[in-house]
Short mmCIF file of C-alpha atoms and ligand atoms in Angstrom, two decimals:
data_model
loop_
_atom_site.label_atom_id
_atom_site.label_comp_id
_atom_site.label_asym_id
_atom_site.label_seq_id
_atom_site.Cartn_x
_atom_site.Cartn_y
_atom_site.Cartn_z
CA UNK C 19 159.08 68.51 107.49
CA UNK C 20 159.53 65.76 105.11
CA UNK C 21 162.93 64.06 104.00
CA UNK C 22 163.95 63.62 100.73
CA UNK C 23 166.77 60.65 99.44
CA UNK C 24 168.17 61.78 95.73
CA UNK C 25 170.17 59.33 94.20
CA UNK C 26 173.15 61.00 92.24
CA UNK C 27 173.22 64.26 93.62
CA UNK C 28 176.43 65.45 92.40
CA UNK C 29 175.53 66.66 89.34
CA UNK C 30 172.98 67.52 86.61
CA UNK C 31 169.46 66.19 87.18
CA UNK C 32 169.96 64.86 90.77
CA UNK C 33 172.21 68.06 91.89
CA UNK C 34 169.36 70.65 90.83
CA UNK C 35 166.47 68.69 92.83
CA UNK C 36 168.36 68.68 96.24
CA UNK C 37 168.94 72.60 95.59
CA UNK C 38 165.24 73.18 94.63
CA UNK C 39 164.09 70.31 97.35
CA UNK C 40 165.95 72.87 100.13
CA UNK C 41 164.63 75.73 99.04
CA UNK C 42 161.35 74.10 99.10
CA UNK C 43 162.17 72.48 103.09
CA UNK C 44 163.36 69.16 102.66
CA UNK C 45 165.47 67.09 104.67
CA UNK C 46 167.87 65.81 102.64
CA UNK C 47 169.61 62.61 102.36
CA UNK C 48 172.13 63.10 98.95
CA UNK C 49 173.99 60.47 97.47
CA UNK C 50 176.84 59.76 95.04
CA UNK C 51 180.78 58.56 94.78
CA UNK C 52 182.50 62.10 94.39
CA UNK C 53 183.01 62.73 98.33
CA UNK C 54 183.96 66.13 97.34
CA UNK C 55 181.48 67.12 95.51
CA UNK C 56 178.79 66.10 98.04
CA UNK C 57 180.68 67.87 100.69
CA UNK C 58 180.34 71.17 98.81
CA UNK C 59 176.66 70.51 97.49
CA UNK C 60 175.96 70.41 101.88
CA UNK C 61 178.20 73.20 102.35
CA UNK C 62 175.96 75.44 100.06
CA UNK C 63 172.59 74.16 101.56
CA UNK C 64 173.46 75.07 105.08
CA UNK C 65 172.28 78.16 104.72
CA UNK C 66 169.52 76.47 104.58
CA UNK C 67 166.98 75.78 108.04
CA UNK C 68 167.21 71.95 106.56
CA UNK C 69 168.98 68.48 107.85
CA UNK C 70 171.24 67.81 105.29
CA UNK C 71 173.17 64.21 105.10
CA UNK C 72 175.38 62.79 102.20
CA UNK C 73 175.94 59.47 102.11
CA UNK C 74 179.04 58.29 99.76
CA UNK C 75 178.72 55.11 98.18
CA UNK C 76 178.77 53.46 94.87
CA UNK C 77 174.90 51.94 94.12
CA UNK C 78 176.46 49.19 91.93
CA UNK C 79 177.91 47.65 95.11
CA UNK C 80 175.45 46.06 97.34
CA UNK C 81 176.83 46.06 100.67
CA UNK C 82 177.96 49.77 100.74
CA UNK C 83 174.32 50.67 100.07
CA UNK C 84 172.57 48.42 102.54
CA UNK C 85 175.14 49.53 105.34
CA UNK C 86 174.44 53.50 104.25
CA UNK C 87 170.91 53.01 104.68
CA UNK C 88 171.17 51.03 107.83
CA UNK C 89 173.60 53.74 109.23
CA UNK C 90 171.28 56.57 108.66
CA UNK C 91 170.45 58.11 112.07
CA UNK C 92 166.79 57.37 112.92
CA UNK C 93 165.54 60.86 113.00
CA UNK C 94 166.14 60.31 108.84
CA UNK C 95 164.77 56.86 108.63
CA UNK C 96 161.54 58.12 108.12
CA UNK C 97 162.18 59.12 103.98
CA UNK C 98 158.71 60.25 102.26
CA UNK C 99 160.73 60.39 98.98
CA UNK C 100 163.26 58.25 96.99
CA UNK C 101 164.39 59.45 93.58
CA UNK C 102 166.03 57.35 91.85
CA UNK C 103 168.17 59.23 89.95
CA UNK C 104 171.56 58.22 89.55
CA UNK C 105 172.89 56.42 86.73
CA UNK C 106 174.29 56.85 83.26
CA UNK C 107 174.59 55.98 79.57
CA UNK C 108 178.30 54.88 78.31
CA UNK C 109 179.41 54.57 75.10
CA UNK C 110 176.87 54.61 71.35
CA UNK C 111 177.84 51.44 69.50
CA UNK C 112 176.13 48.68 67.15
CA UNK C 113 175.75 45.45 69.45
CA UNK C 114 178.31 43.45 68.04
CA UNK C 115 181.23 46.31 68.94
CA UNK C 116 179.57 47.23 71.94
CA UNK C 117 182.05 47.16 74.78
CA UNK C 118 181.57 44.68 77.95
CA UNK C 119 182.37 46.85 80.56
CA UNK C 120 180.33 50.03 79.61
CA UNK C 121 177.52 47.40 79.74
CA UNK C 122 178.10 46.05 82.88
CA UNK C 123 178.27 49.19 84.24
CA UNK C 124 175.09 50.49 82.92
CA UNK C 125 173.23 47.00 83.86
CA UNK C 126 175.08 47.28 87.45
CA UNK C 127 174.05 51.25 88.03
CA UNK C 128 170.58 51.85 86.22
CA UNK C 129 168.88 48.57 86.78
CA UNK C 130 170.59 46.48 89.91
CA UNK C 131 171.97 50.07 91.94
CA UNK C 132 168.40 51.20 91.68
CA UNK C 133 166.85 47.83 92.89
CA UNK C 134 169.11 47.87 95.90
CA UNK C 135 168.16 50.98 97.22
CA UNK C 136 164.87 50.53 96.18
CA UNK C 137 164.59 47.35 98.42
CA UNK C 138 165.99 49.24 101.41
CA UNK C 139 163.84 52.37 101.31
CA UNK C 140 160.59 50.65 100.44
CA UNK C 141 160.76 48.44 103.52
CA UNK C 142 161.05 51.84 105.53
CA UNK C 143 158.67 53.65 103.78
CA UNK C 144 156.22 50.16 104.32
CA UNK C 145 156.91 50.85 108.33
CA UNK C 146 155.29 54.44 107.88
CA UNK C 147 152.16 53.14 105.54
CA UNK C 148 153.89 56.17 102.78
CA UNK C 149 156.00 57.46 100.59
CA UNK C 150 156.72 58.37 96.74
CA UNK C 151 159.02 56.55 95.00
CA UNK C 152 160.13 58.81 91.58
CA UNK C 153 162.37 57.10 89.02
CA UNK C 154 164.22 58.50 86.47
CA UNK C 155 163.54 56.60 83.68
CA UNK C 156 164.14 58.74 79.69
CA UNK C 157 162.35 58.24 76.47
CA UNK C 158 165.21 55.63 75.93
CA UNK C 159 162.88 53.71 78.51
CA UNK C 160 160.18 54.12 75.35
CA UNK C 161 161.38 54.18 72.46
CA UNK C 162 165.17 52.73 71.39
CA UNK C 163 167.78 54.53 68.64
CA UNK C 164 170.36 53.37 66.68
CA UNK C 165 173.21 52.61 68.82
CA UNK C 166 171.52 53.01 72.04
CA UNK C 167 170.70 49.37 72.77
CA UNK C 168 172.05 48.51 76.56
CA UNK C 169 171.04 51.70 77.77
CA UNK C 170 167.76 51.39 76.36
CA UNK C 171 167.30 48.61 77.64
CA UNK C 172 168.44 49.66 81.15
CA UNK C 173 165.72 52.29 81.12
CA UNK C 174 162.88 50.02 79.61
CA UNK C 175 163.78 48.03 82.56
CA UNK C 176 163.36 50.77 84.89
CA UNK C 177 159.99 51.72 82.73
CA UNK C 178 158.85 48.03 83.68
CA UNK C 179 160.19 47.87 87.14
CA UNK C 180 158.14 51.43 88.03
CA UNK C 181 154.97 49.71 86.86
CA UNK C 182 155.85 46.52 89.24
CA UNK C 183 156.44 48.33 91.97
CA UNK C 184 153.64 50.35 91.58
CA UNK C 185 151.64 47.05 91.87
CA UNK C 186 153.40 45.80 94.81
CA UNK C 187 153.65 48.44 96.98
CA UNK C 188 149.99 49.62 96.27
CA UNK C 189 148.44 48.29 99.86
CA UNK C 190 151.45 50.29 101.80
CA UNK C 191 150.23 53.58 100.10
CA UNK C 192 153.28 54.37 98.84
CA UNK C 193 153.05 55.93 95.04
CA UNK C 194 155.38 55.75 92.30
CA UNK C 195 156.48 57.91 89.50
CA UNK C 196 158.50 57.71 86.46
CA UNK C 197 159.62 60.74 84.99
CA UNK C 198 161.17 60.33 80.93
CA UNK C 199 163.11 63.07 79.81
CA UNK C 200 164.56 63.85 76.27
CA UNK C 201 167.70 65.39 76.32
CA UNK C 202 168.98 67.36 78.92
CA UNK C 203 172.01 69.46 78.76
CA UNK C 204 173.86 67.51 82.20
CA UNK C 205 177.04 65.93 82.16
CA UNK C 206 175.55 62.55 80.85
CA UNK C 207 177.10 63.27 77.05
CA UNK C 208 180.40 63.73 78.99
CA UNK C 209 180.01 60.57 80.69
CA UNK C 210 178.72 59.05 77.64
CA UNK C 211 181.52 59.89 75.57
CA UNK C 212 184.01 58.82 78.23
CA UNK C 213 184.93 62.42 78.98
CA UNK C 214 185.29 64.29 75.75
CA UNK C 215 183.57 67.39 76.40
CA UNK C 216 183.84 68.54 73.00
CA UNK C 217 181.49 65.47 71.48
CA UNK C 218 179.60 66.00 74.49
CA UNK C 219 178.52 69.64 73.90
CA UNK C 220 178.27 68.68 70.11
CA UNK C 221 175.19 66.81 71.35
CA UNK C 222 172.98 70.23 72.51
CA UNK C 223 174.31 72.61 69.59
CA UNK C 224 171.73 74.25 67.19
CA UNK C 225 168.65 73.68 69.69
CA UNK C 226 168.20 74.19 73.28
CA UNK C 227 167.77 71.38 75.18
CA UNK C 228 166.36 71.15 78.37
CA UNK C 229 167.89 71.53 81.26
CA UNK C 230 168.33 70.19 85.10
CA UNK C 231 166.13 72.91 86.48
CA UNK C 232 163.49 71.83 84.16
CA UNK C 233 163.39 68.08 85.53
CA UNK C 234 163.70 69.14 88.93
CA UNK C 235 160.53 71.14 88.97
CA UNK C 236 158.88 68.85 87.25
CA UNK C 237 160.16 66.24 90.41
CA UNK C 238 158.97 68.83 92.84
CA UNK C 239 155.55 69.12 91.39
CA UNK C 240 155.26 65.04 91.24
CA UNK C 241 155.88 65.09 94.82
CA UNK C 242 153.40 67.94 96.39
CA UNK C 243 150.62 66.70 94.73
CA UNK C 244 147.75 65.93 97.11
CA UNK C 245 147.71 62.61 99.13
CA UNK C 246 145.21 61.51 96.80
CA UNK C 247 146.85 61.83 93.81
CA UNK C 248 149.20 60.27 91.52
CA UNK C 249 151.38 61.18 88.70
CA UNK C 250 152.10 57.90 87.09
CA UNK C 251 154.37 58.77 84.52
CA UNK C 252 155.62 62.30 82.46
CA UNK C 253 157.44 62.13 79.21
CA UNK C 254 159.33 65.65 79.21
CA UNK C 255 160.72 66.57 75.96
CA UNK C 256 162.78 69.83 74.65
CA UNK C 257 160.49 71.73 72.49
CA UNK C 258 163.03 71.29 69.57
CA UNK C 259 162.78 67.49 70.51
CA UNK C 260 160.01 65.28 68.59
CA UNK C 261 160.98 61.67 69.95
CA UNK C 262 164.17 60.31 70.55
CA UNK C 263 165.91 60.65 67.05
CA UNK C 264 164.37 64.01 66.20
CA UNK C 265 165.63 66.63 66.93
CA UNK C 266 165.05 70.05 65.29
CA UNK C 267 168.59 71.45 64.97
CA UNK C 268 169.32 74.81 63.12
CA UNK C 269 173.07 75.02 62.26
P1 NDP N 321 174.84 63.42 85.31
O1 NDP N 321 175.96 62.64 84.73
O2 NDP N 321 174.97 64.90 85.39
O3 NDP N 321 174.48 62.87 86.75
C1 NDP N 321 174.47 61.49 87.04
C2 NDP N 321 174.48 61.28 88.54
O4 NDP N 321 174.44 59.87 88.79
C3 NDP N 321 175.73 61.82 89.19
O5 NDP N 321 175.39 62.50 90.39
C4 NDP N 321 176.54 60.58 89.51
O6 NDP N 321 177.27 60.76 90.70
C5 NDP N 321 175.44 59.53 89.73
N1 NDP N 321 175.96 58.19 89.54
C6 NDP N 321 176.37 57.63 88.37
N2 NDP N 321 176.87 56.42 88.60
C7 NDP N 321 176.78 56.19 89.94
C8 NDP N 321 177.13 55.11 90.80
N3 NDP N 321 177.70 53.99 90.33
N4 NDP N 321 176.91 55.22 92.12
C9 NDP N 321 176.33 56.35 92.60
N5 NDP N 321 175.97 57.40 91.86
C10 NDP N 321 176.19 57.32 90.54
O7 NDP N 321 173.57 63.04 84.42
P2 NDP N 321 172.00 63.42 84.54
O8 NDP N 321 171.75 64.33 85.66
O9 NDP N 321 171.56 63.79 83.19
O10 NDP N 321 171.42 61.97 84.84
C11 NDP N 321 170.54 61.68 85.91
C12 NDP N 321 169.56 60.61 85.48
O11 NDP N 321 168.76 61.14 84.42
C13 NDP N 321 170.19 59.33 84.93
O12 NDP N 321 169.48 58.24 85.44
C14 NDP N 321 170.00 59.47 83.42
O13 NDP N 321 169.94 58.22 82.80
C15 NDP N 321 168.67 60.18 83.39
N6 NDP N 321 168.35 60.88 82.15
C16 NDP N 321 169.18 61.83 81.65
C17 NDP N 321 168.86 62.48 80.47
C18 NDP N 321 169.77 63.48 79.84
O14 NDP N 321 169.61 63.76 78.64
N7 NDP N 321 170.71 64.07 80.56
C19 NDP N 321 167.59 62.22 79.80
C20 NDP N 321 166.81 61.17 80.39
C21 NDP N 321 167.17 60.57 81.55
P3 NDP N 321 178.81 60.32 90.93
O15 NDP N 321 179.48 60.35 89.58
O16 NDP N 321 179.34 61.31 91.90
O17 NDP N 321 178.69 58.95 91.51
C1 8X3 N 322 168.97 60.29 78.03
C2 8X3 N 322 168.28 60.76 76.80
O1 8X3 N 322 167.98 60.30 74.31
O2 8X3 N 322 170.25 60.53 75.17
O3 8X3 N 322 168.31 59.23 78.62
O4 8X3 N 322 168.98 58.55 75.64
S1 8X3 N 322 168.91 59.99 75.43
#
């Protein structure tokens, strides 16, 4: 049976790959800062004939990751698959208004929280000679829009950190993926727009987006590919979604 860590798995994208990943018979290893909401997501997957462990921390902080990783016990050491999912987009502003902290956060989560774990799991995964590493990058890591400019550059740096670690962990036989979604209907708008549901949902009216389930098959079918092969990288896009400023909307 193989174990599974996903990053931000208390909601949207990271939330509907530990559901599919149980149903599919992986060990779990879930992560995120709402305790209770981690706590439920292993209360529903107990039905389930899977080991399922949360780990609460926040990925910006260093320390709290290394010791969750280090605590793990060492029947779940052996993780086949990291995704890196967790982080987040906050605020839309021109540069010169763009606010310190929601960039800081962004830097500290999408970029630096991902290189943390990253360094932790790799160095187990290089003990086994395998593993799959799958980052969740978003055509923000390929293209950048008006407004968007620190998280688009979080995500290009993810785009360029998925091809260096592709390089460098290439003699452990341990492949990695980027996956780049358009927009999907999560609660990233929400978290972009500091909690105002209503500008949030304004975001996926008069097309349909895609949604979590969408990503996380794509994530399962990424990571039961043969040993032999590799998906290096899938742009995923909404039908009604071109690039990453247009969008086909019908009002
Ligand atoms: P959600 O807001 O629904 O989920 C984000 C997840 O990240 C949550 O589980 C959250 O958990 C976790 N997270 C955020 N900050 C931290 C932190 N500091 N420490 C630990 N966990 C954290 O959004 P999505 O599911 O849409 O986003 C998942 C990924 O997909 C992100 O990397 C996002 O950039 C990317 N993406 C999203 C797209 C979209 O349109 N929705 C498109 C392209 C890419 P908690 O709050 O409990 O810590
Ligand atoms: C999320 C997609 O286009 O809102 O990464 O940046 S977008």
């Amino acid at each position: 049976m193989k174990t599974a860590l996903i990053t931000g798995a208390t909601s949207g994208i990271g939330y509907a790959t530990a559901k599919l990943f149980a149903e599919n018979n992986f060990n779990l290893i879930l992560t995120g800062r709402r305790k209770d909401r981690l706590i439920e997501l292993k209360n529903n997957l107990t039905q389930k004939s899977v080991k399922i462990e949360i780990l609460n921390f926040d990925i910006q902080n260093k320390t709290e990751v290394y010791n969750a990783i280090d605590g793990l016990p060492d029947d779940l050491k052996k993780i086949d698959i990291l995704v890196n999912n967790a982080g987040l987009a906050l605020g839309l502003s021109k540069i010169q208004d763009g606010d310190e902290a929601d960039w800081e956060q962004m830097i500290n989560t999408n970029v630096k929280g991902l290189l943390y774990i990253t360094k932790k799991v790799s160095q187990l995964m290089i003990k086994n000679n395998s593993g799959h590493i799958v980052n969740i990058g978003s055509i923000a890591g390929k293209e950048v829009y008006p407004f968007g400019n620190v998280y688009c550059a979080t995500k290009h740096a993810v785009d360029a950190l998925t091809k260096g670690m592709r390089i460098d962990l290439l003699e452990n036989n341990i492949k990695v993926t980027s996956i780049d979604p358009g927009m999907v209907n999560t609660e990233f708008s929400t978290v972009r727009f500091h909690g105002d549901k209503q500008k949030a949902d304004n975001v996926y009216k008069g097309f349909t987006p895609l949604y979590a389930d969408d990503i996380a098959e794509t994530i399962l079918f990424v990571v039961t590919r043969p040993k032999h092969v590799n998906i290096n990288d899938l742009i995923i896009m909404p039908t009604a979604q071109a690039n990453a400023t247009t969008v086909n909307k019908k009002n």
